[in-house]
Amino acid sequence: MKKKIISLALALSLAFSAVSCGKADKGGDDTVKIAYLPITHSLAVLEEAEELEKQSGLKVELVKYGSWSELLDALNSNRVDGASVLIELAMKSKQEGIGLKAVALGHRDGNVIIVSNDIESAADLKGKTFAIPHRQSSHNILLNDALGTAGLTIDDVTVTELAPTEMPSALASGQIDGYCVAEPFGAMGVSLGAGKVLFSSEELWKDSLCCGLVLTDKFIDERPDDAKNFVENYKKAGNELDKEKAKEVAKKYLSQTDEVLDISLQWISYNDLDITEETYAQLVEKVKDYGLSDAPPAYEDFVKNDF
Ligand code: ZN
């Protein structure tokens, strides 16, 4: 009897997996799976997901992750078709032989250096502890840039990698003296009264790059028309994403207060999301100078603009 129950359960589970497999395969034809983290830096792709199906019939399935490493794992193993991701992480994957292309920026500007209230200048950061989300990030580059304004280098501070959500409270408790991370976690520190803005990204690095929209080579090669459609509509969504619309999308996906979003969205924009050769060259130089990588991918291998 027991054996019968087991085999019935097995048969049912096989039947179920056959159904779900069938569904997944069918869904794959008109769906593009995009990984994201719930940050303001991904709002362009979240906005596009809302619009694309209405306009073209192509569905965007958004897959939310809790950390860059989990997201990267999904992207690098083709479990998703693309992602809004820190561009330096994507560059590193490309360097390691993963098939992907950066097809647009995630956003423009939109980062700040947050410090505790007793720090008045970059020089005061000497000997202090500063948090970044990942060594491979524009936040690391911006920290290096900020220190450079006072003649300091990364060796003058203690750098710690922390999860973005932990940074505002770590600053409030004095565990760290400053941080730089994807938004809205900088705005959260300001809103809590834990710290203040020492620099905005554009003061340190004009036309800085941070997140990129990345697609896998598999998706681009197997579904070139969908890739083209997706990228064109993504850039259009970015151009249409003003502060008001951005706040609306952010409220839906990010579960943040109005105050935090109002502070954060002042710092960011989503128009003109092309990755130009000039801005990429600047990024490559910083990546090499600050020791993030000594062999970042060439523009023509990594960036795809010709859809
Ligand atoms: Zn970003």
mmCIF file of C-alpha atoms and ligand atoms in Angstrom:
data_model
loop_
_atom_site.group_PDB
_atom_site.id
_atom_site.type_symbol
_atom_site.label_atom_id
_atom_site.label_comp_id
_atom_site.label_asym_id
_atom_site.label_seq_id
_atom_site.Cartn_x
_atom_site.Cartn_y
_atom_site.Cartn_z
ATOM 1 C CA MET A 1 0.000 0.000 0.000
ATOM 2 C CA LYS A 2 2.749 2.348 1.040
ATOM 3 C CA LYS A 3 4.545 1.622 -2.213
ATOM 4 C CA LYS A 4 1.403 2.466 -4.166
ATOM 5 C CA ILE A 5 1.040 5.835 -2.464
ATOM 6 C CA ILE A 6 4.643 6.646 -3.217
ATOM 7 C CA SER A 7 4.303 5.722 -6.853
ATOM 8 C CA LEU A 8 1.093 7.730 -7.108
ATOM 9 C CA ALA A 9 2.860 10.729 -5.598
ATOM 10 C CA LEU A 10 5.727 10.216 -8.019
ATOM 11 C CA ALA A 11 3.362 10.024 -10.977
ATOM 12 C CA LEU A 12 1.598 13.174 -9.852
ATOM 13 C CA SER A 13 4.822 15.061 -9.373
ATOM 14 C CA LEU A 14 6.044 13.944 -12.806
ATOM 15 C CA ALA A 15 2.763 15.048 -14.347
ATOM 16 C CA PHE A 16 3.057 18.379 -12.554
ATOM 17 C CA SER A 17 6.619 18.947 -13.657
ATOM 18 C CA ALA A 18 5.655 18.080 -17.226
ATOM 19 C CA VAL A 19 2.898 20.695 -17.091
ATOM 20 C CA SER A 20 5.136 23.337 -15.559
ATOM 21 C CA CYS A 21 7.920 22.562 -18.042
ATOM 22 C CA GLY A 22 5.483 22.927 -20.892
ATOM 23 C CA LYS A 23 4.315 26.231 -19.533
ATOM 24 C CA ALA A 24 7.846 27.520 -19.083
ATOM 25 C CA ASP A 25 8.770 26.569 -22.639
ATOM 26 C CA LYS A 26 5.683 28.165 -24.077
ATOM 27 C CA GLY A 27 6.193 31.295 -21.951
ATOM 28 C CA GLY A 28 9.779 31.540 -23.200
ATOM 29 C CA ASP A 29 8.709 32.484 -26.715
ATOM 30 C CA ASP A 30 7.221 35.839 -25.906
ATOM 31 C CA THR A 31 8.794 36.536 -22.520
ATOM 32 C CA VAL A 32 12.087 38.134 -21.621
ATOM 33 C CA LYS A 33 13.316 37.356 -18.102
ATOM 34 C CA ILE A 34 15.130 40.245 -16.467
ATOM 35 C CA ALA A 35 16.851 40.157 -13.089
ATOM 36 C CA TYR A 36 16.875 43.219 -10.857
ATOM 37 C CA LEU A 37 17.501 44.455 -7.325
ATOM 38 C CA PRO A 38 14.855 46.680 -5.696
ATOM 39 C CA ILE A 39 16.809 49.950 -6.040
ATOM 40 C CA THR A 40 16.085 53.233 -7.825
ATOM 41 C CA HIS A 41 18.912 52.354 -10.238
ATOM 42 C CA SER A 42 16.677 49.701 -11.841
ATOM 43 C CA LEU A 43 13.590 51.863 -12.332
ATOM 44 C CA ALA A 44 13.984 52.149 -16.125
ATOM 45 C CA VAL A 45 13.646 48.396 -16.559
ATOM 46 C CA LEU A 46 10.772 48.237 -14.071
ATOM 47 C CA GLU A 47 9.010 51.003 -15.996
ATOM 48 C CA GLU A 48 9.599 49.234 -19.294
ATOM 49 C CA ALA A 49 8.098 46.020 -17.965
ATOM 50 C CA GLU A 50 4.856 47.917 -17.416
ATOM 51 C CA GLU A 51 4.762 49.365 -20.943
ATOM 52 C CA LEU A 52 6.304 46.820 -23.279
ATOM 53 C CA GLU A 53 3.576 44.226 -23.337
ATOM 54 C CA LYS A 54 0.918 46.818 -24.143
ATOM 55 C CA GLN A 55 2.953 48.102 -27.072
ATOM 56 C CA SER A 56 4.517 45.003 -28.588
ATOM 57 C CA GLY A 57 3.157 41.850 -26.983
ATOM 58 C CA LEU A 58 6.602 40.996 -25.570
ATOM 59 C CA LYS A 59 6.281 40.265 -21.849
ATOM 60 C CA VAL A 60 8.963 41.197 -19.361
ATOM 61 C CA GLU A 61 9.176 38.783 -16.460
ATOM 62 C CA LEU A 62 10.952 40.610 -13.656
ATOM 63 C CA VAL A 63 12.967 38.399 -11.333
ATOM 64 C CA LYS A 64 13.876 40.076 -8.052
ATOM 65 C CA TYR A 65 17.121 39.231 -6.231
ATOM 66 C CA GLY A 66 18.347 40.154 -2.754
ATOM 67 C CA SER A 67 22.046 40.600 -3.567
ATOM 68 C CA TRP A 68 24.370 41.266 -6.491
ATOM 69 C CA SER A 69 26.040 37.860 -6.114
ATOM 70 C CA GLU A 70 22.732 35.970 -6.432
ATOM 71 C CA LEU A 71 21.702 38.118 -9.389
ATOM 72 C CA LEU A 72 25.054 37.617 -11.098
ATOM 73 C CA ASP A 73 24.848 33.891 -10.602
ATOM 74 C CA ALA A 74 21.483 33.793 -12.412
ATOM 75 C CA LEU A 75 22.780 36.020 -15.219
ATOM 76 C CA ASN A 76 26.025 34.127 -15.708
ATOM 77 C CA SER A 77 24.248 30.771 -15.891
ATOM 78 C CA ASN A 78 21.588 31.942 -18.393
ATOM 79 C CA ARG A 79 18.737 31.486 -15.899
ATOM 80 C CA VAL A 80 17.630 34.959 -16.959
ATOM 81 C CA ASP A 81 17.937 36.721 -20.333
ATOM 82 C CA GLY A 82 19.335 39.913 -18.882
ATOM 83 C CA ALA A 83 19.701 42.139 -15.853
ATOM 84 C CA SER A 84 20.104 45.633 -14.562
ATOM 85 C CA VAL A 85 23.461 45.218 -12.845
ATOM 86 C CA LEU A 86 26.558 47.089 -11.661
ATOM 87 C CA ILE A 87 28.502 47.528 -14.888
ATOM 88 C CA GLU A 88 31.837 46.591 -13.282
ATOM 89 C CA LEU A 89 30.414 43.222 -12.224
ATOM 90 C CA ALA A 90 29.265 42.590 -15.796
ATOM 91 C CA MET A 91 32.696 43.646 -17.099
ATOM 92 C CA LYS A 92 34.335 41.164 -14.760
ATOM 93 C CA SER A 93 32.006 38.371 -15.937
ATOM 94 C CA LYS A 94 32.793 39.245 -19.553
ATOM 95 C CA GLN A 95 36.494 39.200 -18.732
ATOM 96 C CA GLU A 96 36.025 35.714 -17.287
ATOM 97 C CA GLY A 97 34.474 34.470 -20.515
ATOM 98 C CA ILE A 98 30.737 34.787 -19.804
ATOM 99 C CA GLY A 99 28.720 35.604 -22.945
ATOM 100 C CA LEU A 100 26.945 38.895 -22.322
ATOM 101 C CA LYS A 101 26.675 42.423 -23.691
ATOM 102 C CA ALA A 102 25.954 45.772 -22.086
ATOM 103 C CA VAL A 103 23.243 47.343 -24.229
ATOM 104 C CA ALA A 104 22.386 50.497 -22.276
ATOM 105 C CA LEU A 105 22.948 52.322 -19.015
ATOM 106 C CA GLY A 106 20.728 51.650 -16.033
ATOM 107 C CA HIS A 107 20.612 55.336 -15.137
ATOM 108 C CA ARG A 108 22.700 58.509 -15.174
ATOM 109 C CA ASP A 109 24.332 60.030 -12.054
ATOM 110 C CA GLY A 110 22.372 58.971 -8.952
ATOM 111 C CA ASN A 111 25.111 58.170 -6.418
ATOM 112 C CA VAL A 112 26.289 60.109 -3.367
ATOM 113 C CA ILE A 113 29.079 59.867 -0.822
ATOM 114 C CA ILE A 114 27.360 59.801 2.570
ATOM 115 C CA VAL A 115 29.364 60.603 5.707
ATOM 116 C CA SER A 116 28.629 60.971 9.411
ATOM 117 C CA ASN A 117 27.640 64.450 10.550
ATOM 118 C CA ASP A 118 31.035 65.225 12.136
ATOM 119 C CA ILE A 119 32.944 64.793 8.860
ATOM 120 C CA GLU A 120 33.374 68.126 7.076
ATOM 121 C CA SER A 121 35.647 67.293 4.148
ATOM 122 C CA ALA A 122 37.289 64.448 2.259
ATOM 123 C CA ALA A 123 40.460 65.029 4.337
ATOM 124 C CA ASP A 124 38.490 64.061 7.471
ATOM 125 C CA LEU A 125 38.045 60.558 6.008
ATOM 126 C CA LYS A 126 41.692 59.702 6.784
ATOM 127 C CA GLY A 127 41.809 56.707 9.144
ATOM 128 C CA LYS A 128 38.043 56.201 8.955
ATOM 129 C CA THR A 129 35.950 53.169 7.960
ATOM 130 C CA PHE A 130 34.002 53.427 4.730
ATOM 131 C CA ALA A 131 31.483 50.931 3.310
ATOM 132 C CA ILE A 132 30.884 49.983 -0.326
ATOM 133 C CA PRO A 133 28.619 47.203 -1.644
ATOM 134 C CA HIS A 134 31.248 45.438 -3.722
ATOM 135 C CA ARG A 135 34.837 45.984 -4.820
ATOM 136 C CA GLN A 136 33.611 45.822 -8.446
ATOM 137 C CA SER A 137 31.407 48.909 -8.340
ATOM 138 C CA SER A 138 31.298 52.566 -9.271
ATOM 139 C CA HIS A 139 30.849 53.157 -5.539
ATOM 140 C CA ASN A 140 34.415 51.962 -5.042
ATOM 141 C CA ILE A 141 35.543 54.246 -7.889
ATOM 142 C CA LEU A 142 33.671 57.233 -6.415
ATOM 143 C CA LEU A 143 35.293 56.613 -3.017
ATOM 144 C CA ASN A 144 38.719 56.660 -4.717
ATOM 145 C CA ASP A 145 37.751 59.862 -6.560
ATOM 146 C CA ALA A 146 36.540 61.509 -3.324
ATOM 147 C CA LEU A 147 39.744 60.629 -1.459
ATOM 148 C CA GLY A 148 41.754 61.960 -4.391
ATOM 149 C CA THR A 149 40.240 65.443 -3.939
ATOM 150 C CA ALA A 150 42.109 65.629 -0.605
ATOM 151 C CA GLY A 151 45.298 63.965 -1.848
ATOM 152 C CA LEU A 152 44.369 60.701 -0.088
ATOM 153 C CA THR A 153 44.206 57.181 -1.500
ATOM 154 C CA ILE A 154 42.258 54.046 -0.665
ATOM 155 C CA ASP A 155 45.128 53.037 1.655
ATOM 156 C CA ASP A 156 44.211 55.936 3.960
ATOM 157 C CA VAL A 157 40.831 54.388 4.880
ATOM 158 C CA THR A 158 39.514 51.020 5.986
ATOM 159 C CA VAL A 159 37.149 49.751 3.306
ATOM 160 C CA THR A 160 34.442 47.297 4.240
ATOM 161 C CA GLU A 161 31.910 45.538 2.018
ATOM 162 C CA LEU A 162 28.409 45.674 3.475
ATOM 163 C CA ALA A 163 24.938 44.800 2.205
ATOM 164 C CA PRO A 164 23.255 48.041 1.024
ATOM 165 C CA THR A 165 20.345 47.655 3.440
ATOM 166 C CA GLU A 166 22.737 47.555 6.416
ATOM 167 C CA MET A 167 24.614 50.753 5.584
ATOM 168 C CA PRO A 168 22.262 53.445 6.980
ATOM 169 C CA SER A 169 22.021 51.724 10.371
ATOM 170 C CA ALA A 170 25.774 50.970 10.429
ATOM 171 C CA LEU A 171 26.397 54.703 9.949
ATOM 172 C CA ALA A 172 23.832 55.633 12.617
ATOM 173 C CA SER A 173 25.490 53.286 15.139
ATOM 174 C CA GLY A 174 29.007 54.540 14.376
ATOM 175 C CA GLN A 175 30.153 51.175 13.026
ATOM 176 C CA ILE A 176 31.175 52.981 9.815
ATOM 177 C CA ASP A 177 31.941 56.660 9.085
ATOM 178 C CA GLY A 178 30.609 56.811 5.566
ATOM 179 C CA TYR A 179 29.331 54.827 2.603
ATOM 180 C CA CYS A 180 28.543 54.923 -1.076
ATOM 181 C CA VAL A 181 25.957 52.550 -2.522
ATOM 182 C CA ALA A 182 23.052 52.244 -4.964
ATOM 183 C CA GLU A 183 20.021 54.314 -4.078
ATOM 184 C CA PRO A 184 17.815 54.817 -2.139
ATOM 185 C CA PHE A 185 20.140 53.723 0.687
ATOM 186 C CA GLY A 186 22.085 57.000 0.639
ATOM 187 C CA ALA A 187 18.834 58.930 0.896
ATOM 188 C CA MET A 188 17.778 56.654 3.746
ATOM 189 C CA GLY A 189 20.863 57.662 5.764
ATOM 190 C CA VAL A 190 20.015 61.337 5.178
ATOM 191 C CA SER A 191 16.356 60.797 6.030
ATOM 192 C CA LEU A 192 17.327 59.018 9.286
ATOM 193 C CA GLY A 193 19.610 61.927 10.223
ATOM 194 C CA ALA A 194 22.518 59.466 10.408
ATOM 195 C CA GLY A 195 24.625 61.382 7.901
ATOM 196 C CA LYS A 196 24.872 63.899 5.097
ATOM 197 C CA VAL A 197 25.977 64.155 1.476
ATOM 198 C CA LEU A 198 29.671 64.983 1.121
ATOM 199 C CA PHE A 199 29.731 64.661 -2.689
ATOM 200 C CA SER A 200 27.253 63.801 -5.406
ATOM 201 C CA SER A 201 28.601 61.570 -8.172
ATOM 202 C CA GLU A 202 28.608 64.327 -10.796
ATOM 203 C CA GLU A 203 30.885 66.471 -8.619
ATOM 204 C CA LEU A 204 33.478 63.696 -8.689
ATOM 205 C CA TRP A 205 32.960 62.045 -12.073
ATOM 206 C CA LYS A 206 31.053 63.739 -14.866
ATOM 207 C CA ASP A 207 28.867 61.321 -16.884
ATOM 208 C CA SER A 208 29.683 58.500 -14.493
ATOM 209 C CA LEU A 209 28.605 54.987 -15.371
ATOM 210 C CA CYS A 210 27.133 52.763 -12.671
ATOM 211 C CA CYS A 211 24.504 50.185 -13.571
ATOM 212 C CA GLY A 212 24.114 48.735 -17.042
ATOM 213 C CA LEU A 213 21.337 46.881 -18.776
ATOM 214 C CA VAL A 214 22.993 43.629 -19.779
ATOM 215 C CA LEU A 215 21.638 40.894 -22.071
ATOM 216 C CA THR A 216 23.041 37.409 -22.503
ATOM 217 C CA ASP A 217 24.611 36.493 -25.865
ATOM 218 C CA LYS A 218 22.277 33.484 -25.862
ATOM 219 C CA PHE A 219 19.205 35.738 -25.819
ATOM 220 C CA ILE A 220 20.646 38.172 -28.388
ATOM 221 C CA ASP A 221 21.675 35.343 -30.757
ATOM 222 C CA GLU A 222 18.538 33.231 -30.424
ATOM 223 C CA ARG A 223 16.002 36.072 -30.395
ATOM 224 C CA PRO A 224 17.560 39.068 -32.154
ATOM 225 C CA ASP A 225 14.222 40.738 -32.957
ATOM 226 C CA ASP A 226 13.042 40.500 -29.355
ATOM 227 C CA ALA A 227 16.399 41.840 -28.153
ATOM 228 C CA LYS A 228 16.131 44.825 -30.511
ATOM 229 C CA ASN A 229 12.537 45.467 -29.492
ATOM 230 C CA PHE A 230 13.437 45.177 -25.829
ATOM 231 C CA VAL A 231 16.414 47.563 -25.979
ATOM 232 C CA GLU A 232 14.594 50.182 -28.073
ATOM 233 C CA ASN A 233 11.638 50.198 -25.707
ATOM 234 C CA TYR A 234 13.905 50.259 -22.677
ATOM 235 C CA LYS A 235 15.616 53.443 -23.867
ATOM 236 C CA LYS A 236 12.229 54.952 -24.669
ATOM 237 C CA ALA A 237 10.980 54.091 -21.172
ATOM 238 C CA GLY A 238 14.070 55.788 -19.731
ATOM 239 C CA ASN A 239 13.473 58.956 -21.739
ATOM 240 C CA GLU A 240 9.891 59.090 -20.500
ATOM 241 C CA LEU A 241 10.783 58.446 -16.878
ATOM 242 C CA ASP A 242 10.473 61.845 -15.212
ATOM 243 C CA LYS A 243 10.597 62.339 -11.425
ATOM 244 C CA GLU A 244 6.867 61.889 -10.987
ATOM 245 C CA LYS A 245 6.690 58.659 -12.986
ATOM 246 C CA ALA A 246 9.886 57.368 -11.349
ATOM 247 C CA LYS A 247 8.335 57.880 -7.933
ATOM 248 C CA GLU A 248 5.194 56.044 -8.979
ATOM 249 C CA VAL A 249 7.200 53.018 -10.191
ATOM 250 C CA ALA A 250 9.475 53.165 -7.135
ATOM 251 C CA LYS A 251 6.516 53.138 -4.769
ATOM 252 C CA LYS A 252 5.202 50.031 -6.456
ATOM 253 C CA TYR A 253 8.437 47.999 -6.387
ATOM 254 C CA LEU A 254 10.660 49.430 -3.657
ATOM 255 C CA SER A 255 8.484 49.853 -0.536
ATOM 256 C CA GLN A 256 10.224 53.053 0.577
ATOM 257 C CA THR A 257 8.761 56.158 2.203
ATOM 258 C CA ASP A 258 7.881 59.261 0.185
ATOM 259 C CA GLU A 259 10.569 61.232 1.998
ATOM 260 C CA VAL A 260 13.343 58.769 1.117
ATOM 261 C CA LEU A 261 12.236 58.631 -2.527
ATOM 262 C CA ASP A 262 11.923 62.432 -2.803
ATOM 263 C CA ILE A 263 15.495 62.863 -1.535
ATOM 264 C CA SER A 264 16.889 60.041 -3.672
ATOM 265 C CA LEU A 265 15.185 60.854 -6.973
ATOM 266 C CA GLN A 266 16.671 64.371 -6.984
ATOM 267 C CA TRP A 267 20.060 62.819 -7.721
ATOM 268 C CA ILE A 268 19.268 60.547 -10.661
ATOM 269 C CA SER A 269 18.048 60.669 -14.273
ATOM 270 C CA TYR A 270 17.157 58.056 -16.868
ATOM 271 C CA ASN A 271 17.323 59.857 -20.203
ATOM 272 C CA ASP A 272 19.963 59.182 -22.937
ATOM 273 C CA LEU A 273 20.886 55.709 -21.764
ATOM 274 C CA ASP A 274 23.343 54.921 -24.585
ATOM 275 C CA ILE A 275 26.790 53.762 -23.466
ATOM 276 C CA THR A 276 29.142 55.948 -25.491
ATOM 277 C CA GLU A 277 32.710 55.069 -26.371
ATOM 278 C CA GLU A 278 33.926 58.171 -24.579
ATOM 279 C CA THR A 279 32.219 57.480 -21.238
ATOM 280 C CA TYR A 280 33.231 53.816 -21.380
ATOM 281 C CA ALA A 281 36.873 54.800 -22.007
ATOM 282 C CA GLN A 282 36.735 56.956 -18.890
ATOM 283 C CA LEU A 283 35.348 54.037 -16.876
ATOM 284 C CA VAL A 284 38.050 51.675 -18.159
ATOM 285 C CA GLU A 285 40.735 54.136 -17.124
ATOM 286 C CA LYS A 286 39.343 54.384 -13.586
ATOM 287 C CA VAL A 287 38.882 50.621 -13.310
ATOM 288 C CA LYS A 288 42.589 50.181 -14.154
ATOM 289 C CA ASP A 289 43.881 53.134 -12.101
ATOM 290 C CA TYR A 290 42.049 52.087 -8.943
ATOM 291 C CA GLY A 291 42.941 48.405 -9.288
ATOM 292 C CA LEU A 292 39.459 46.953 -9.902
ATOM 293 C CA SER A 293 40.754 45.102 -12.949
ATOM 294 C CA ASP A 294 43.856 45.206 -15.092
ATOM 295 C CA ALA A 295 42.208 43.838 -18.236
ATOM 296 C CA PRO A 296 38.651 45.191 -18.578
ATOM 297 C CA PRO A 297 36.862 44.204 -21.820
ATOM 298 C CA ALA A 298 37.219 46.402 -24.903
ATOM 299 C CA TYR A 299 34.244 48.572 -25.862
ATOM 300 C CA GLU A 300 33.631 46.675 -29.118
ATOM 301 C CA ASP A 301 33.573 43.303 -27.316
ATOM 302 C CA PHE A 302 31.394 44.341 -24.415
ATOM 303 C CA VAL A 303 29.033 47.123 -25.522
ATOM 304 C CA LYS A 304 26.389 46.544 -28.169
ATOM 305 C CA ASN A 305 24.773 49.622 -29.673
ATOM 306 C CA ASP A 306 23.846 48.371 -33.134
ATOM 307 C CA PHE A 307 20.323 47.065 -32.685
HETATM 308 ZN ZN ZN B 1 23.630 52.158 -10.426
#
